Short mmCIF file of C-alpha atoms in Angstrom, two decimals:
data_model
loop_
_atom_site.label_atom_id
_atom_site.label_comp_id
_atom_site.label_asym_id
_atom_site.label_seq_id
_atom_site.Cartn_x
_atom_site.Cartn_y
_atom_site.Cartn_z
CA MET A 22 0.00 0.00 0.00
CA LEU A 23 1.27 3.48 -0.90
CA LYS A 24 1.06 5.67 2.18
CA LYS A 25 2.86 8.96 1.48
CA ALA A 26 4.13 11.12 -1.39
CA PHE A 27 7.60 10.83 0.14
CA SER A 28 9.34 8.87 2.85
CA LEU A 29 11.88 9.75 5.51
CA THR A 30 13.95 6.77 6.60
CA ILE A 31 15.66 7.25 9.97
CA LEU A 32 18.32 4.62 10.54
CA SER A 33 19.45 3.50 13.97
CA TRP A 34 22.94 4.91 13.50
CA GLY A 35 21.57 8.39 12.95
CA MET A 36 21.62 8.63 9.17
CA VAL A 37 18.61 9.97 7.36
CA ILE A 38 17.64 9.08 3.79
CA LEU A 39 14.97 11.11 2.01
CA THR A 40 13.49 9.32 -0.95
CA GLY A 41 11.19 10.86 -3.47
CA PHE A 42 7.72 10.68 -4.90
CA PHE A 43 5.77 7.50 -5.51
CA SER A 44 4.73 6.71 -9.04
CA SER A 45 3.57 3.69 -10.95
CA GLY A 46 5.87 4.30 -13.92
CA TYR A 47 8.17 1.37 -13.03
CA ALA A 48 5.70 -0.79 -11.14
CA SER A 49 4.58 -3.09 -13.95
CA GLY A 50 5.98 -6.57 -14.49
CA ASP A 51 7.42 -9.12 -12.11
CA HIS A 52 9.10 -7.99 -8.90
CA VAL A 53 10.02 -10.47 -6.15
CA ILE A 54 12.08 -10.49 -2.97
CA SER A 55 12.65 -14.04 -1.75
CA LEU A 56 14.48 -15.97 0.94
CA SER A 57 15.79 -19.53 0.90
CA TYR A 58 12.95 -21.88 1.81
CA ARG A 59 13.12 -25.02 3.95
CA VAL A 60 16.87 -25.05 4.55
CA THR A 61 17.65 -28.24 6.49
CA ALA A 62 19.58 -27.89 9.75
CA ASP A 63 20.12 -29.58 13.11
CA PRO A 64 19.73 -28.20 16.65
CA GLY A 65 22.81 -26.22 17.65
CA GLN A 66 23.99 -25.81 14.06
CA ALA A 67 25.77 -22.52 13.35
CA ASN A 68 26.05 -20.45 10.17
CA VAL A 69 22.91 -21.82 8.55
CA PRO A 70 22.54 -19.79 5.30
CA LEU A 71 19.41 -18.13 3.98
CA TYR A 72 19.94 -16.32 0.68
CA LEU A 73 18.16 -13.03 -0.01
CA VAL A 74 17.33 -12.80 -3.71
CA MET A 75 15.69 -10.08 -5.80
CA THR A 76 14.05 -10.62 -9.19
CA SER A 77 12.83 -7.63 -11.17
CA SER A 78 11.63 -7.08 -14.73
CA THR A 79 12.87 -3.47 -14.58
CA PRO A 80 16.10 -1.77 -13.44
CA ILE A 81 16.32 -1.28 -9.66
CA ALA A 82 18.33 1.30 -7.70
CA GLY A 83 17.70 0.08 -4.15
CA VAL A 84 16.09 -2.47 -1.86
CA ASP A 85 14.48 -2.22 1.57
CA ALA A 86 13.66 -5.40 3.47
CA TYR A 87 12.46 -5.74 7.06
CA LEU A 88 12.61 -9.36 8.16
CA GLN A 89 11.28 -11.07 11.26
CA PHE A 90 12.02 -14.43 12.87
CA ASP A 91 11.65 -16.29 16.15
CA GLN A 92 14.94 -15.58 17.88
CA ASP A 93 14.23 -18.25 20.49
CA ILE A 94 14.71 -20.71 17.61
CA LEU A 95 16.96 -18.85 15.17
CA ARG A 96 19.68 -16.48 16.36
CA PHE A 97 21.04 -14.00 13.81
CA SER A 98 24.80 -14.38 13.44
CA GLY A 99 25.71 -12.34 10.36
CA LEU A 100 24.90 -10.96 6.91
CA GLU A 101 27.26 -10.95 3.95
CA PHE A 102 26.33 -8.73 1.00
CA LEU A 103 26.93 -10.44 -2.36
CA THR A 104 25.84 -7.67 -4.74
CA ARG A 105 27.70 -4.35 -4.77
CA PHE A 106 25.87 -1.29 -3.43
CA GLN A 107 27.20 2.15 -2.59
CA TYR A 108 25.19 2.03 0.62
CA ALA A 109 24.58 -1.32 2.34
CA ARG A 110 23.55 -1.51 5.98
CA TYR A 111 21.63 -3.80 8.30
CA ASP A 112 20.13 -3.18 11.72
CA THR A 113 19.23 -5.76 14.40
CA THR A 114 18.33 -3.29 17.15
CA VAL A 115 14.79 -4.66 17.44
CA SER A 116 14.70 -8.17 18.91
CA GLY A 117 13.79 -10.79 16.31
CA LYS A 118 13.97 -8.27 13.44
CA LEU A 119 16.52 -7.61 10.68
CA LYS A 120 16.27 -4.35 8.72
CA ILE A 121 18.23 -4.18 5.46
CA THR A 122 18.82 -0.99 3.44
CA LEU A 123 20.58 -1.14 0.07
CA ARG A 124 21.21 1.69 -2.40
CA ARG A 125 23.17 1.77 -5.65
CA HIS A 126 23.49 5.54 -5.22
CA HIS A 127 24.45 7.47 -2.10
CA PRO A 128 24.94 11.25 -1.81
CA ASP A 129 28.49 10.78 -0.53
CA SER A 130 29.58 8.39 -3.30
CA THR A 131 29.62 8.07 -7.07
CA SER A 132 26.50 6.32 -8.33
CA LEU A 133 26.93 2.75 -9.56
CA GLY A 134 23.82 3.01 -11.70
CA PRO A 135 20.78 0.77 -11.25
CA LEU A 136 20.90 -3.00 -11.33
CA ALA A 137 19.73 -4.34 -14.67
CA ALA A 138 16.49 -6.26 -14.89
CA GLY A 139 16.95 -9.88 -13.86
CA THR A 140 17.78 -11.87 -10.74
CA ASP A 141 20.43 -10.87 -8.20
CA THR A 142 21.51 -12.63 -5.01
CA LEU A 143 21.73 -9.66 -2.65
CA GLY A 144 23.27 -11.41 0.32
CA VAL A 145 23.38 -14.40 2.61
CA ILE A 146 21.90 -14.22 6.11
CA ARG A 147 23.42 -16.64 8.62
CA VAL A 148 21.62 -17.91 11.70
CA LYS A 149 22.38 -20.31 14.54
CA VAL A 150 19.74 -22.85 15.51
CA THR A 151 18.88 -23.30 19.18
CA SER A 152 20.30 -26.43 20.81
CA ALA A 153 17.20 -26.85 23.01
CA ASP A 154 15.04 -29.96 22.75
CA LEU A 155 12.25 -28.96 20.31
CA LEU A 156 10.31 -32.21 20.93
CA GLY A 157 10.14 -33.04 17.24
CA ASP A 158 10.88 -31.76 13.74
CA LEU A 159 10.21 -28.03 13.49
CA GLU A 160 10.08 -25.54 10.61
CA SER A 161 10.92 -22.00 11.70
CA GLU A 162 10.08 -19.21 9.27
CA MET A 163 11.79 -15.95 8.38
CA GLY A 164 9.19 -13.57 6.99
CA TYR A 165 8.59 -9.87 6.39
CA TRP A 166 7.46 -7.25 8.86
CA GLU A 167 5.69 -3.94 8.34
CA ASN A 168 6.21 -1.44 11.14
CA PRO A 169 2.79 0.13 11.87
CA LEU A 170 4.51 3.27 13.15
CA THR A 171 6.24 4.16 9.87
CA PRO A 172 4.40 6.19 7.19
CA TYR A 173 5.83 4.10 4.34
CA GLY A 174 6.24 0.49 3.30
CA ASP A 175 9.14 -1.26 4.97
CA ASN A 176 9.57 -3.83 2.19
CA ARG A 177 10.04 -2.31 -1.24
CA LEU A 178 12.22 -1.82 -4.28
CA VAL A 179 13.51 1.61 -5.25
CA ASN A 180 13.24 2.61 -8.92
CA PRO A 181 15.84 4.77 -10.69
CA ASP A 182 13.45 7.76 -10.46
CA SER A 183 13.21 7.27 -6.64
CA SER A 184 9.66 5.91 -6.81
CA PHE A 185 8.89 2.61 -5.12
CA VAL A 186 7.59 -0.85 -5.97
CA GLU A 187 5.63 -2.20 -3.00
CA PRO A 188 3.17 -5.03 -2.42
CA PRO A 189 0.99 -6.06 -4.18
CA ALA A 190 3.19 -5.10 -7.18
CA LEU A 191 6.07 -6.62 -5.20
CA THR A 192 5.82 -10.27 -4.15
CA LEU A 193 7.46 -11.18 -0.84
CA GLN A 194 8.42 -14.85 -0.52
CA LYS A 195 9.32 -15.94 3.00
CA GLY A 196 12.09 -18.33 3.92
CA SER A 197 12.40 -21.05 6.53
CA VAL A 198 14.74 -23.46 8.29
CA PHE A 199 13.59 -27.06 8.73
CA ILE A 200 15.13 -28.35 11.96
CA ARG A 201 15.48 -32.13 12.11
CA TYR A 202 14.78 -33.79 15.44
CA PRO A 203 17.92 -35.57 16.72
CA LEU A 204 18.19 -39.29 17.37
CA TYR A 205 19.59 -38.68 20.83
CA GLY A 206 22.37 -41.08 21.78
CA ASP A 207 23.29 -41.94 18.19
CA VAL A 208 26.55 -40.03 18.39
CA ASN A 209 28.20 -41.73 15.41
CA ASP A 210 24.98 -41.29 13.36
CA ASP A 211 24.70 -44.90 12.24
CA GLY A 212 21.01 -45.19 13.11
CA TYR A 213 21.56 -47.12 16.37
CA PRO A 214 21.57 -45.03 19.57
CA HIS A 215 23.23 -45.81 22.90
CA THR A 216 25.73 -48.40 21.65
CA ILE A 217 29.33 -49.01 22.66
CA ALA A 218 30.35 -47.49 19.33
CA ASP A 219 28.57 -44.28 20.34
CA VAL A 220 30.41 -44.19 23.67
CA ILE A 221 33.77 -44.61 21.93
CA PHE A 222 32.85 -41.92 19.43
CA MET A 223 31.90 -39.53 22.27
CA VAL A 224 35.11 -40.20 24.19
CA ASN A 225 37.19 -39.54 21.08
CA SER A 226 35.29 -36.31 20.51
CA LEU A 227 35.89 -35.08 24.06
CA MET A 228 39.59 -35.95 23.69
CA GLY A 229 39.76 -33.91 20.49
CA SER A 230 40.65 -36.81 18.20
CA GLN A 231 37.20 -36.99 16.58
CA SER A 232 35.24 -34.08 15.11
CA LEU A 233 31.44 -34.13 15.01
CA THR A 234 29.14 -33.16 12.17
CA PRO A 235 26.19 -30.89 13.08
CA ARG A 236 23.94 -33.97 13.09
CA GLN A 237 26.29 -35.97 15.33
CA ARG A 238 26.66 -33.02 17.68
CA ALA A 239 22.88 -32.71 17.99
CA ASN A 240 22.59 -36.45 18.65
CA SER A 241 25.26 -36.21 21.35
CA ASP A 242 23.03 -34.19 23.72
CA VAL A 243 21.88 -37.37 25.42
CA ASN A 244 20.46 -35.69 28.53
CA ARG A 245 18.81 -32.99 26.37
CA ASP A 246 20.04 -30.05 28.43
CA GLY A 247 21.17 -28.05 25.38
CA MET A 248 24.87 -28.64 26.17
CA GLN A 249 25.85 -30.86 23.27
CA GLY A 250 28.65 -33.40 23.57
CA SER A 251 29.47 -32.68 27.22
CA MET A 252 30.63 -34.92 30.06
CA THR A 253 27.13 -34.89 31.52
CA ASP A 254 25.85 -36.71 28.43
CA PHE A 255 27.56 -39.96 29.49
#
């Protein structure tokens, strides 16, 4: 929904970006912001990637995305930008939220020019999965948030003329992480828990002579206290 003739974006680090008038001149065609969907991970796994991708049938000069997730399940650990922008920032000030602001042009820099029509991988968001016992398989989503206190859309593309493409002209496709329930006690991940082979595997891991995969590490939390592969799991 278009809410104002202009927008004033106030970033948490004190910078202010004034963007111009809305128009529908660039709003026809296909425009999508998407996140990786159903990425498989295990409890306690770090650096699980979700790719942020933009597809547009017209040239684009900037992207705003405001993402939300359950931080009791997924903990944000980093964002790497994969497409060059003159201005690229993210903000995690609000718990369970990730605000991304990307511009090909910035007043203090030489303009790069808009991205050509097509598909661009903007960046990769990395999260760490909780090591808590989730009592079964669980799919945790990363979606889009609209702040009711802002006078403009929080998820949008910026056209070369500073107008915006917003929903419904812009499709927002959420992402998710599918967390597999561990087979607790199956430390060597052979399908048979609580065997002598598992004990040997655990001992070798604690001694540093055996590394664990994310799946094996999740399985090693035998007492399900969230402390994977510890002495208390014997």
